[in-house]
């Protein structure tokens, strides 16, 4: 009986050894208990999406088919059916079949999000042009204004076929020695001299750049015990998140690491018990970047665990970052007669404005205009959220009756508290508008393709007199949370 047991134990031991080696070689779950692999993106079905209304309505009917294959085929087609499919899915909310209503509702939200967050795709015939002519062609194709200082007359051979705009800009930058500039809150793409970053991840209208890997080592000399001074070590990946001008970012949450492996197979995912200590309690890092300001660029940091000294590179790193994206803007007037608006109260959505005082409307040339507002926000669920206050500077505009904007020259804050603030905005006269050719000559080569005649029918015309300040306008924002997955490979360790 003992001999039989030994014969059974040996194969079981070998099987366990094989499984252990396999998990070690392929990553397994060692050190990454909380790291689930990112879901694979759903690929659109082959061929062009269905656009005919009758065909789309037939697909909606198939959502309630007793045949599994027909239900799945209809789901796959409707998932990528575009605006026409979205309209049909919304109308299916009154369908008599509850299964059709349920499936249509499940498809509606993801389809609407994909349409709102869809990138601007650009096609450009490949041929030799100057850098200036290429930028003008891209601006006309995308509708975005593009500025660049680099050698605008250099000849380049460039073309693209149905690529997202940010990928096109990077491809062009690698040829011309330019890269996207950060830190602007308007709706233009700016290119400056520099090397296009090599570590870039794309997700449609969004772009993530790995900027830095920083390692810090600290020794606490004040709390040394019998084991010696306490040592801590941190490894942080700094990154920048970019968006197209049409979809500016308002905030970015702390990135969530899914998996990270060094070149010798060690995990870089920080164990939970390695989080910094505070008063004997384990403290989590929770950060949010952006603070509600509208911008095409936000920065974020990803905390990693430095493996043993034998590791020299990060073989692969996958993570996801949640962004608050501004998907729609709509202007609503607070008043159209500023001179007679003292004491007026207007409620726009969840925000109410009371105009307490207006000064500087005497009509003297160059005179500043000050508007004092009491602003309240109905945000009882999160009264400590102050980001709505930060955004007011970007959402309030003063114009004349024809819509010409006065310059917002700053604001001063009075009393404020949860969901309430008193703010005084200072406006100056508009900058005189000049012909595009004169502006280009004065600025020494700065190109503004969106303002060129023929590219933008609504382009500003030569200077004209500004009228009295009369319209105070507030821009409502509709936002959407978006998860951006990204992967970087072959990063050197410090």
Short mmCIF file of C-alpha atoms in Angstrom, two decimals:
data_model
loop_
_atom_site.label_atom_id
_atom_site.label_comp_id
_atom_site.label_asym_id
_atom_site.label_seq_id
_atom_site.Cartn_x
_atom_site.Cartn_y
_atom_site.Cartn_z
CA UNK A 1 0.00 0.00 0.00
CA UNK A 2 2.90 2.37 0.84
CA UNK A 3 4.53 1.69 -2.53
CA UNK A 4 1.27 2.65 -4.30
CA UNK A 5 1.11 5.92 -2.34
CA UNK A 6 4.70 6.81 -3.29
CA UNK A 7 3.95 6.16 -6.95
CA UNK A 8 0.95 8.57 -6.74
CA UNK A 9 2.74 11.31 -4.80
CA UNK A 10 5.65 11.64 -7.25
CA UNK A 11 3.44 12.61 -10.27
CA UNK A 12 1.45 15.03 -8.08
CA UNK A 13 4.67 16.68 -6.86
CA UNK A 14 5.96 17.05 -10.41
CA UNK A 15 2.60 18.50 -11.52
CA UNK A 16 2.71 21.10 -8.73
CA UNK A 17 6.28 22.04 -9.62
CA UNK A 18 5.31 22.50 -13.28
CA UNK A 19 2.35 24.74 -12.37
CA UNK A 20 4.56 26.87 -10.10
CA UNK A 21 7.19 27.36 -12.79
CA UNK A 22 4.52 28.19 -15.39
CA UNK A 23 2.96 30.88 -13.18
CA UNK A 24 6.37 32.38 -12.42
CA UNK A 25 7.35 32.60 -16.10
CA UNK A 26 4.02 34.00 -17.24
CA UNK A 27 3.49 36.50 -14.49
CA UNK A 28 0.90 34.60 -12.48
CA UNK A 29 -0.68 36.52 -9.65
CA UNK A 30 2.40 36.92 -7.43
CA UNK A 31 2.49 40.44 -6.01
CA UNK A 32 -0.44 41.62 -8.15
CA UNK A 33 -3.50 40.40 -6.31
CA UNK A 34 -5.37 43.62 -7.08
CA UNK A 35 -4.27 43.87 -10.70
CA UNK A 36 -6.87 42.54 -13.09
CA UNK A 37 -5.92 42.70 -16.77
CA UNK A 38 -7.71 45.42 -18.71
CA UNK A 39 -10.63 44.21 -20.81
CA UNK A 40 -9.91 43.85 -24.49
CA UNK A 41 -11.65 46.51 -26.58
CA UNK A 42 -14.64 45.32 -28.55
CA UNK A 43 -13.85 45.36 -32.24
CA UNK A 44 -16.45 46.67 -34.73
CA UNK A 45 -17.91 44.11 -37.14
CA UNK A 46 -16.44 43.90 -40.62
CA UNK A 47 -17.93 46.17 -43.27
CA UNK A 48 -19.59 49.55 -43.04
CA UNK A 49 -22.02 50.24 -40.16
CA UNK A 50 -25.72 50.01 -40.93
CA UNK A 51 -27.19 53.46 -41.59
CA UNK A 52 -30.60 52.71 -43.12
CA UNK A 53 -33.40 53.39 -40.64
CA UNK A 54 -35.49 50.40 -41.70
CA UNK A 55 -32.49 48.08 -41.36
CA UNK A 56 -31.70 49.50 -37.93
CA UNK A 57 -35.29 49.02 -36.78
CA UNK A 58 -35.09 45.40 -37.96
CA UNK A 59 -31.93 44.94 -35.87
CA UNK A 60 -33.77 46.34 -32.84
CA UNK A 61 -36.49 43.74 -33.38
CA UNK A 62 -33.80 41.05 -33.48
CA UNK A 63 -32.76 42.03 -29.95
CA UNK A 64 -35.81 40.09 -28.77
CA UNK A 65 -35.29 37.10 -31.08
CA UNK A 66 -35.43 33.64 -29.47
CA UNK A 67 -32.29 32.74 -31.45
CA UNK A 68 -29.08 33.56 -29.61
CA UNK A 69 -27.06 34.10 -32.79
CA UNK A 70 -29.53 36.72 -34.10
CA UNK A 71 -29.58 38.60 -30.80
CA UNK A 72 -25.78 38.71 -30.66
CA UNK A 73 -25.44 39.72 -34.30
CA UNK A 74 -27.94 42.54 -33.82
CA UNK A 75 -26.14 43.70 -30.68
CA UNK A 76 -22.79 43.81 -32.49
CA UNK A 77 -24.24 45.81 -35.38
CA UNK A 78 -26.11 48.29 -33.16
CA UNK A 79 -23.10 48.86 -30.90
CA UNK A 80 -21.31 50.64 -33.77
CA UNK A 81 -24.31 52.06 -35.61
CA UNK A 82 -23.48 55.74 -35.04
CA UNK A 83 -25.97 58.62 -34.64
CA UNK A 84 -28.65 56.91 -36.74
CA UNK A 85 -28.52 53.84 -34.51
CA UNK A 86 -28.61 55.96 -31.36
CA UNK A 87 -31.87 57.61 -32.49
CA UNK A 88 -33.45 54.20 -33.19
CA UNK A 89 -32.27 52.78 -29.85
CA UNK A 90 -33.76 55.73 -27.98
CA UNK A 91 -37.11 55.22 -29.69
CA UNK A 92 -37.00 51.55 -28.63
CA UNK A 93 -37.68 52.69 -25.07
CA UNK A 94 -41.41 52.36 -25.87
CA UNK A 95 -41.12 48.90 -27.47
CA UNK A 96 -43.76 46.44 -26.23
CA UNK A 97 -41.18 43.66 -25.71
CA UNK A 98 -39.45 44.16 -22.32
CA UNK A 99 -36.36 42.23 -23.50
CA UNK A 100 -35.93 44.60 -26.45
CA UNK A 101 -36.29 47.60 -24.12
CA UNK A 102 -33.70 46.17 -21.72
CA UNK A 103 -31.12 45.41 -24.41
CA UNK A 104 -31.70 48.73 -26.18
CA UNK A 105 -31.17 50.60 -22.90
CA UNK A 106 -27.90 48.72 -22.28
CA UNK A 107 -26.65 49.76 -25.73
CA UNK A 108 -27.76 53.39 -25.62
CA UNK A 109 -25.37 54.81 -22.98
CA UNK A 110 -22.15 53.25 -24.35
CA UNK A 111 -23.04 54.29 -27.90
CA UNK A 112 -23.81 57.86 -26.83
CA UNK A 113 -20.50 58.04 -24.92
CA UNK A 114 -18.53 56.69 -27.87
CA UNK A 115 -20.07 59.30 -30.18
CA UNK A 116 -19.42 62.19 -27.80
CA UNK A 117 -15.84 61.12 -27.16
CA UNK A 118 -15.06 60.14 -30.74
CA UNK A 119 -11.79 61.63 -32.01
CA UNK A 120 -11.52 64.00 -34.92
CA UNK A 121 -10.16 61.85 -37.73
CA UNK A 122 -8.12 63.41 -40.52
CA UNK A 123 -7.14 62.28 -44.01
CA UNK A 124 -4.53 64.15 -46.03
CA UNK A 125 -3.13 63.25 -49.41
CA UNK A 126 0.56 62.39 -49.18
CA UNK A 127 2.65 64.83 -51.18
CA UNK A 128 5.39 67.40 -50.76
CA UNK A 129 4.27 70.69 -49.15
CA UNK A 130 5.72 73.33 -46.89
CA UNK A 131 5.17 72.94 -43.18
CA UNK A 132 2.90 75.99 -43.31
CA UNK A 133 0.73 74.51 -46.09
CA UNK A 134 0.49 71.21 -44.20
CA UNK A 135 -0.73 72.96 -41.05
CA UNK A 136 -3.27 74.95 -43.03
CA UNK A 137 -4.58 71.75 -44.66
CA UNK A 138 -4.84 70.00 -41.27
CA UNK A 139 -6.59 73.00 -39.75
CA UNK A 140 -9.11 73.05 -42.58
CA UNK A 141 -9.73 69.30 -42.30
CA UNK A 142 -10.11 69.28 -38.50
CA UNK A 143 -11.59 72.72 -37.76
CA UNK A 144 -8.92 73.30 -35.10
CA UNK A 145 -6.64 76.32 -35.03
CA UNK A 146 -2.97 75.31 -35.07
CA UNK A 147 -0.06 77.56 -34.11
CA UNK A 148 3.61 76.85 -34.76
CA UNK A 149 6.90 78.78 -34.64
CA UNK A 150 9.20 76.23 -36.19
CA UNK A 151 10.59 76.66 -39.73
CA UNK A 152 7.26 77.07 -41.50
CA UNK A 153 8.71 77.11 -45.00
CA UNK A 154 10.60 73.82 -44.73
CA UNK A 155 9.42 71.28 -47.35
CA UNK A 156 8.03 68.03 -45.95
CA UNK A 157 6.49 64.92 -47.46
CA UNK A 158 3.49 64.07 -45.30
CA UNK A 159 0.09 62.38 -45.54
CA UNK A 160 -2.34 60.41 -43.38
CA UNK A 161 -5.42 58.26 -43.79
CA UNK A 162 -8.29 58.53 -41.31
CA UNK A 163 -6.11 58.94 -38.23
CA UNK A 164 -7.05 60.64 -34.94
CA UNK A 165 -5.85 64.23 -34.85
CA UNK A 166 -3.44 63.82 -31.94
CA UNK A 167 -1.69 60.92 -33.65
CA UNK A 168 -1.38 63.01 -36.81
CA UNK A 169 0.17 65.89 -34.86
CA UNK A 170 2.76 63.53 -33.33
CA UNK A 171 3.64 62.02 -36.70
CA UNK A 172 4.09 65.51 -38.11
CA UNK A 173 6.16 66.53 -35.08
CA UNK A 174 8.62 63.69 -35.57
CA UNK A 175 9.27 64.96 -39.09
CA UNK A 176 9.48 68.69 -38.29
CA UNK A 177 11.07 68.66 -34.82
CA UNK A 178 8.01 69.99 -33.01
CA UNK A 179 5.86 68.80 -30.13
CA UNK A 180 2.56 69.78 -28.52
CA UNK A 181 2.88 72.56 -25.94
CA UNK A 182 1.18 72.34 -22.54
CA UNK A 183 -0.52 74.83 -20.29
CA UNK A 184 -3.07 76.63 -22.46
CA UNK A 185 -6.78 76.76 -21.71
CA UNK A 186 -8.10 77.78 -25.11
CA UNK A 187 -9.17 75.69 -28.09
CA UNK A 188 -6.00 75.74 -30.22
CA UNK A 189 -3.22 73.23 -30.77
CA UNK A 190 0.21 74.79 -30.27
CA UNK A 191 3.43 73.28 -31.58
CA UNK A 192 6.81 74.33 -30.26
CA UNK A 193 10.36 73.32 -30.99
CA UNK A 194 11.28 70.05 -29.33
CA UNK A 195 11.54 66.30 -29.64
CA UNK A 196 8.25 64.43 -29.87
CA UNK A 197 8.16 62.13 -26.81
CA UNK A 198 8.84 58.46 -27.58
CA UNK A 199 6.63 56.95 -24.85
CA UNK A 200 3.08 57.84 -25.89
CA UNK A 201 -0.19 55.92 -25.50
CA UNK A 202 -3.26 56.86 -27.56
CA UNK A 203 -6.95 56.37 -26.83
CA UNK A 204 -8.97 58.07 -29.56
CA UNK A 205 -9.18 61.77 -28.70
CA UNK A 206 -6.78 61.35 -25.77
CA UNK A 207 -3.03 60.97 -25.48
CA UNK A 208 -0.90 60.00 -22.46
CA UNK A 209 2.81 60.79 -22.34
CA UNK A 210 5.27 59.24 -19.88
CA UNK A 211 7.42 62.17 -18.72
CA UNK A 212 9.58 61.10 -15.80
CA UNK A 213 10.51 58.23 -13.50
CA UNK A 214 11.60 59.58 -10.11
CA UNK A 215 13.09 57.58 -7.28
CA UNK A 216 13.44 58.96 -3.75
CA UNK A 217 15.25 57.39 -0.82
CA UNK A 218 14.80 58.70 2.73
CA UNK A 219 16.33 57.79 6.07
CA UNK A 220 14.47 58.88 9.22
CA UNK A 221 17.20 59.78 11.74
CA UNK A 222 14.79 60.97 14.44
CA UNK A 223 12.97 57.71 15.08
CA UNK A 224 15.81 55.19 15.05
CA UNK A 225 15.29 52.08 17.20
CA UNK A 226 17.35 49.00 17.91
CA UNK A 227 17.06 47.97 14.27
CA UNK A 228 18.58 51.24 13.08
CA UNK A 229 17.16 54.21 11.13
CA UNK A 230 13.99 53.65 9.11
CA UNK A 231 14.44 53.73 5.36
CA UNK A 232 11.75 54.48 2.81
CA UNK A 233 11.94 54.40 -0.96
CA UNK A 234 9.43 55.57 -3.55
CA UNK A 235 9.28 55.24 -7.33
CA UNK A 236 6.90 57.54 -9.21
CA UNK A 237 5.96 57.71 -12.87
CA UNK A 238 5.04 61.26 -13.91
CA UNK A 239 2.74 61.58 -16.90
CA UNK A 240 0.74 64.12 -18.86
CA UNK A 241 -2.77 63.53 -20.25
CA UNK A 242 -3.69 65.45 -23.39
CA UNK A 243 -7.07 65.84 -25.09
CA UNK A 244 -8.34 67.34 -28.31
CA UNK A 245 -9.49 70.98 -27.99
CA UNK A 246 -13.10 69.87 -28.51
CA UNK A 247 -12.97 67.70 -25.37
CA UNK A 248 -11.06 69.64 -22.70
CA UNK A 249 -10.23 68.03 -19.37
CA UNK A 250 -11.57 69.35 -16.06
CA UNK A 251 -9.92 66.87 -13.73
CA UNK A 252 -7.94 63.65 -13.52
CA UNK A 253 -8.11 61.06 -10.77
CA UNK A 254 -5.16 59.13 -9.45
CA UNK A 255 -4.19 56.47 -12.04
CA UNK A 256 -4.93 52.86 -11.08
CA UNK A 257 -2.12 50.43 -11.75
CA UNK A 258 -3.22 47.14 -13.30
CA UNK A 259 0.11 45.40 -13.75
CA UNK A 260 3.80 46.23 -14.01
CA UNK A 261 6.77 43.89 -14.48
CA UNK A 262 10.50 44.47 -14.48
CA UNK A 263 12.90 42.98 -17.00
CA UNK A 264 13.73 40.12 -14.59
CA UNK A 265 10.09 39.23 -13.88
CA UNK A 266 9.51 41.13 -10.62
CA UNK A 267 6.29 42.97 -9.86
CA UNK A 268 6.28 46.76 -9.48
CA UNK A 269 2.76 46.90 -8.01
CA UNK A 270 3.05 48.35 -4.48
CA UNK A 271 1.75 46.00 -1.76
CA UNK A 272 -0.97 47.65 0.28
CA UNK A 273 1.03 47.39 3.50
CA UNK A 274 3.82 49.49 1.95
CA UNK A 275 1.63 52.60 1.90
CA UNK A 276 3.05 55.46 4.03
CA UNK A 277 2.21 55.23 7.70
CA UNK A 278 0.43 58.00 9.61
CA UNK A 279 -0.24 57.63 13.32
CA UNK A 280 0.11 53.87 13.12
CA UNK A 281 -2.59 53.67 10.45
CA UNK A 282 -2.04 52.70 6.84
CA UNK A 283 -2.77 55.72 4.64
CA UNK A 284 -3.85 55.43 1.00
CA UNK A 285 -2.75 57.90 -1.65
CA UNK A 286 -5.86 59.47 -3.18
CA UNK A 287 -5.33 62.46 -5.44
CA UNK A 288 -7.26 64.43 -8.00
CA UNK A 289 -5.60 66.73 -10.47
CA UNK A 290 -7.03 69.66 -12.40
CA UNK A 291 -9.26 71.29 -9.76
CA UNK A 292 -12.03 72.04 -12.26
CA UNK A 293 -10.04 74.26 -14.62
CA UNK A 294 -10.66 73.65 -18.32
CA UNK A 295 -7.46 72.56 -20.05
CA UNK A 296 -6.20 70.37 -22.87
CA UNK A 297 -3.50 69.02 -20.54
CA UNK A 298 -3.51 67.57 -17.05
CA UNK A 299 -0.69 65.88 -15.14
CA UNK A 300 -0.80 62.86 -12.85
CA UNK A 301 1.56 60.57 -10.94
CA UNK A 302 1.57 56.79 -10.63
CA UNK A 303 3.22 55.26 -7.54
CA UNK A 304 5.25 52.10 -8.17
CA UNK A 305 7.24 49.65 -6.04
CA UNK A 306 10.95 49.53 -6.84
CA UNK A 307 12.04 45.90 -7.27
CA UNK A 308 15.40 44.46 -6.27
CA UNK A 309 18.60 46.13 -7.44
CA UNK A 310 19.07 43.60 -10.24
CA UNK A 311 16.18 45.15 -12.21
CA UNK A 312 17.20 47.77 -14.77
CA UNK A 313 14.04 48.29 -16.85
CA UNK A 314 10.26 48.13 -16.67
CA UNK A 315 9.29 45.51 -19.21
CA UNK A 316 5.61 46.46 -19.33
CA UNK A 317 3.25 48.69 -17.37
CA UNK A 318 -0.54 48.86 -17.77
CA UNK A 319 -2.86 51.21 -15.94
CA UNK A 320 -6.08 53.19 -16.30
CA UNK A 321 -6.81 56.80 -15.42
CA UNK A 322 -10.25 58.36 -14.93
CA UNK A 323 -10.78 61.82 -16.44
CA UNK A 324 -13.60 64.32 -16.17
CA UNK A 325 -14.21 65.46 -19.75
CA UNK A 326 -16.14 68.54 -20.85
CA UNK A 327 -18.35 67.23 -23.65
CA UNK A 328 -20.77 70.11 -24.28
CA UNK A 329 -20.85 73.86 -23.66
CA UNK A 330 -23.86 76.14 -23.98
CA UNK A 331 -24.00 79.88 -23.36
CA UNK A 332 -26.92 81.26 -21.32
CA UNK A 333 -27.31 85.02 -20.69
CA UNK A 334 -27.46 86.21 -17.09
CA UNK A 335 -28.49 89.64 -18.33
CA UNK A 336 -28.73 91.43 -21.68
CA UNK A 337 -28.88 94.91 -20.10
CA UNK A 338 -26.00 95.14 -17.65
CA UNK A 339 -26.56 98.81 -16.82
CA UNK A 340 -30.05 98.06 -15.42
CA UNK A 341 -29.29 94.70 -13.80
CA UNK A 342 -28.26 95.60 -10.23
CA UNK A 343 -30.08 93.31 -7.82
CA UNK A 344 -31.16 90.89 -10.54
CA UNK A 345 -31.14 87.19 -9.61
CA UNK A 346 -30.97 84.46 -12.26
CA UNK A 347 -30.92 80.69 -11.77
CA UNK A 348 -29.18 78.61 -14.44
CA UNK A 349 -29.29 74.90 -13.78
CA UNK A 350 -27.93 74.30 -10.29
CA UNK A 351 -26.20 77.71 -10.12
CA UNK A 352 -27.82 81.01 -9.12
CA UNK A 353 -26.34 84.48 -9.73
CA UNK A 354 -27.22 87.74 -8.02
CA UNK A 355 -25.74 90.91 -9.54
CA UNK A 356 -24.87 93.04 -6.49
CA UNK A 357 -22.98 95.92 -8.11
CA UNK A 358 -21.79 97.14 -11.52
CA UNK A 359 -19.24 99.95 -12.00
CA UNK A 360 -17.34 101.42 -14.93
CA UNK A 361 -20.17 101.79 -17.44
CA UNK A 362 -19.52 105.50 -18.03
CA UNK A 363 -18.31 104.84 -21.57
CA UNK A 364 -14.85 106.36 -21.05
CA UNK A 365 -12.19 104.92 -23.39
CA UNK A 366 -10.18 102.09 -21.82
CA UNK A 367 -12.19 102.14 -18.60
CA UNK A 368 -12.41 98.92 -16.60
CA UNK A 369 -15.79 97.43 -15.78
CA UNK A 370 -16.34 95.62 -12.49
CA UNK A 371 -19.22 93.24 -11.84
CA UNK A 372 -19.81 91.95 -8.30
CA UNK A 373 -21.74 88.69 -8.11
CA UNK A 374 -23.11 86.51 -5.33
CA UNK A 375 -23.04 82.94 -6.62
CA UNK A 376 -24.69 79.91 -5.06
CA UNK A 377 -24.38 76.29 -6.13
CA UNK A 378 -26.94 73.59 -5.26
CA UNK A 379 -24.53 70.78 -4.41
CA UNK A 380 -25.89 69.31 -1.22
CA UNK A 381 -24.43 65.88 -1.97
CA UNK A 382 -20.87 67.23 -1.89
CA UNK A 383 -20.79 70.68 -0.22
CA UNK A 384 -17.00 70.56 0.11
CA UNK A 385 -16.44 70.45 -3.66
CA UNK A 386 -14.86 73.79 -4.58
CA UNK A 387 -14.06 73.03 -8.23
CA UNK A 388 -17.21 74.84 -9.42
CA UNK A 389 -15.75 78.09 -8.03
CA UNK A 390 -12.48 77.58 -9.91
CA UNK A 391 -14.32 77.26 -13.20
CA UNK A 392 -16.24 80.56 -12.94
CA UNK A 393 -13.34 82.54 -14.42
CA UNK A 394 -13.55 80.43 -17.59
CA UNK A 395 -17.34 80.41 -17.81
CA UNK A 396 -18.35 84.07 -17.42
CA UNK A 397 -18.07 86.46 -20.38
CA UNK A 398 -18.98 90.10 -20.88
CA UNK A 399 -19.84 91.23 -24.42
CA UNK A 400 -21.46 94.08 -26.26
CA UNK A 401 -24.81 93.62 -28.03
CA UNK A 402 -23.03 92.22 -31.12
CA UNK A 403 -21.17 89.57 -29.11
CA UNK A 404 -17.69 91.17 -29.06
CA UNK A 405 -15.95 89.97 -25.89
CA UNK A 406 -14.39 92.19 -23.27
CA UNK A 407 -11.14 90.97 -21.72
CA UNK A 408 -11.51 89.16 -18.40
CA UNK A 409 -8.67 90.79 -16.46
CA UNK A 410 -9.08 88.89 -13.22
CA UNK A 411 -11.28 88.42 -10.20
CA UNK A 412 -11.21 89.11 -6.47
CA UNK A 413 -12.95 86.96 -3.90
CA UNK A 414 -15.03 88.18 -1.01
CA UNK A 415 -16.84 85.92 1.41
CA UNK A 416 -17.14 82.28 0.46
CA UNK A 417 -18.22 79.02 2.01
CA UNK A 418 -19.74 75.67 1.07
CA UNK A 419 -21.74 76.23 -2.12
CA UNK A 420 -21.48 80.05 -1.87
CA UNK A 421 -19.07 82.76 -3.03
CA UNK A 422 -18.99 86.52 -3.58
CA UNK A 423 -16.75 87.42 -6.53
CA UNK A 424 -15.90 90.67 -8.32
CA UNK A 425 -14.87 90.29 -11.95
CA UNK A 426 -12.86 92.99 -13.73
CA UNK A 427 -13.25 93.38 -17.50
CA UNK A 428 -11.25 95.52 -19.90
CA UNK A 429 -12.01 96.61 -23.47
CA UNK A 430 -11.52 94.01 -26.22
CA UNK A 431 -8.16 93.73 -27.97
CA UNK A 432 -8.56 95.44 -31.37
CA UNK A 433 -8.85 92.82 -34.10
CA UNK A 434 -6.41 93.19 -36.97
CA UNK A 435 -6.28 91.63 -40.42
CA UNK A 436 -4.68 88.19 -40.32
CA UNK A 437 -1.87 89.09 -42.73
CA UNK A 438 -0.81 92.08 -40.62
CA UNK A 439 -0.94 90.03 -37.43
CA UNK A 440 1.21 87.33 -39.00
CA UNK A 441 3.81 89.83 -40.15
CA UNK A 442 3.89 91.50 -36.73
CA UNK A 443 4.29 88.22 -34.86
CA UNK A 444 7.18 87.07 -37.05
CA UNK A 445 5.78 83.89 -38.56
CA UNK A 446 3.13 82.74 -36.09
CA UNK A 447 0.54 80.90 -38.11
CA UNK A 448 -3.16 80.96 -37.23
CA UNK A 449 -4.72 78.73 -39.89
CA UNK A 450 -8.18 78.76 -38.31
CA UNK A 451 -8.36 82.51 -38.96
CA UNK A 452 -7.32 82.35 -42.59
CA UNK A 453 -9.94 83.40 -45.14
CA UNK A 454 -11.74 80.36 -46.46
CA UNK A 455 -10.86 78.14 -43.49
CA UNK A 456 -13.35 79.64 -41.09
CA UNK A 457 -16.39 81.50 -42.42
CA UNK A 458 -16.91 83.03 -38.97
CA UNK A 459 -13.35 84.38 -38.72
CA UNK A 460 -13.02 87.84 -37.16
CA UNK A 461 -12.89 90.72 -39.59
CA UNK A 462 -10.63 93.79 -39.39
CA UNK A 463 -10.96 96.08 -36.39
CA UNK A 464 -14.31 97.67 -35.62
CA UNK A 465 -15.60 99.76 -32.76
CA UNK A 466 -16.86 97.93 -29.70
CA UNK A 467 -20.28 98.78 -28.34
CA UNK A 468 -21.29 99.34 -24.71
CA UNK A 469 -21.00 96.34 -22.39
CA UNK A 470 -24.47 94.86 -22.15
CA UNK A 471 -24.48 91.04 -22.05
CA UNK A 472 -23.18 88.98 -19.14
CA UNK A 473 -23.12 85.35 -20.25
CA UNK A 474 -22.58 82.11 -18.32
CA UNK A 475 -21.48 78.92 -20.08
CA UNK A 476 -23.09 75.73 -18.82
CA UNK A 477 -20.90 72.64 -18.88
CA UNK A 478 -21.96 69.07 -19.45
CA UNK A 479 -19.34 66.60 -18.31
CA UNK A 480 -18.65 62.90 -18.62
CA UNK A 481 -16.30 60.54 -16.78
CA UNK A 482 -14.03 58.60 -19.10
CA UNK A 483 -11.62 55.77 -18.34
CA UNK A 484 -8.41 55.96 -20.39
CA UNK A 485 -6.40 52.72 -20.48
CA UNK A 486 -2.72 52.94 -21.32
CA UNK A 487 0.34 50.69 -21.59
CA UNK A 488 4.02 51.60 -21.69
CA UNK A 489 6.84 49.18 -22.49
CA UNK A 490 10.57 49.13 -21.98
CA UNK A 491 11.05 52.03 -19.54
CA UNK A 492 14.52 52.46 -17.99
CA UNK A 493 14.65 52.39 -14.20
CA UNK A 494 16.61 55.10 -12.37
#
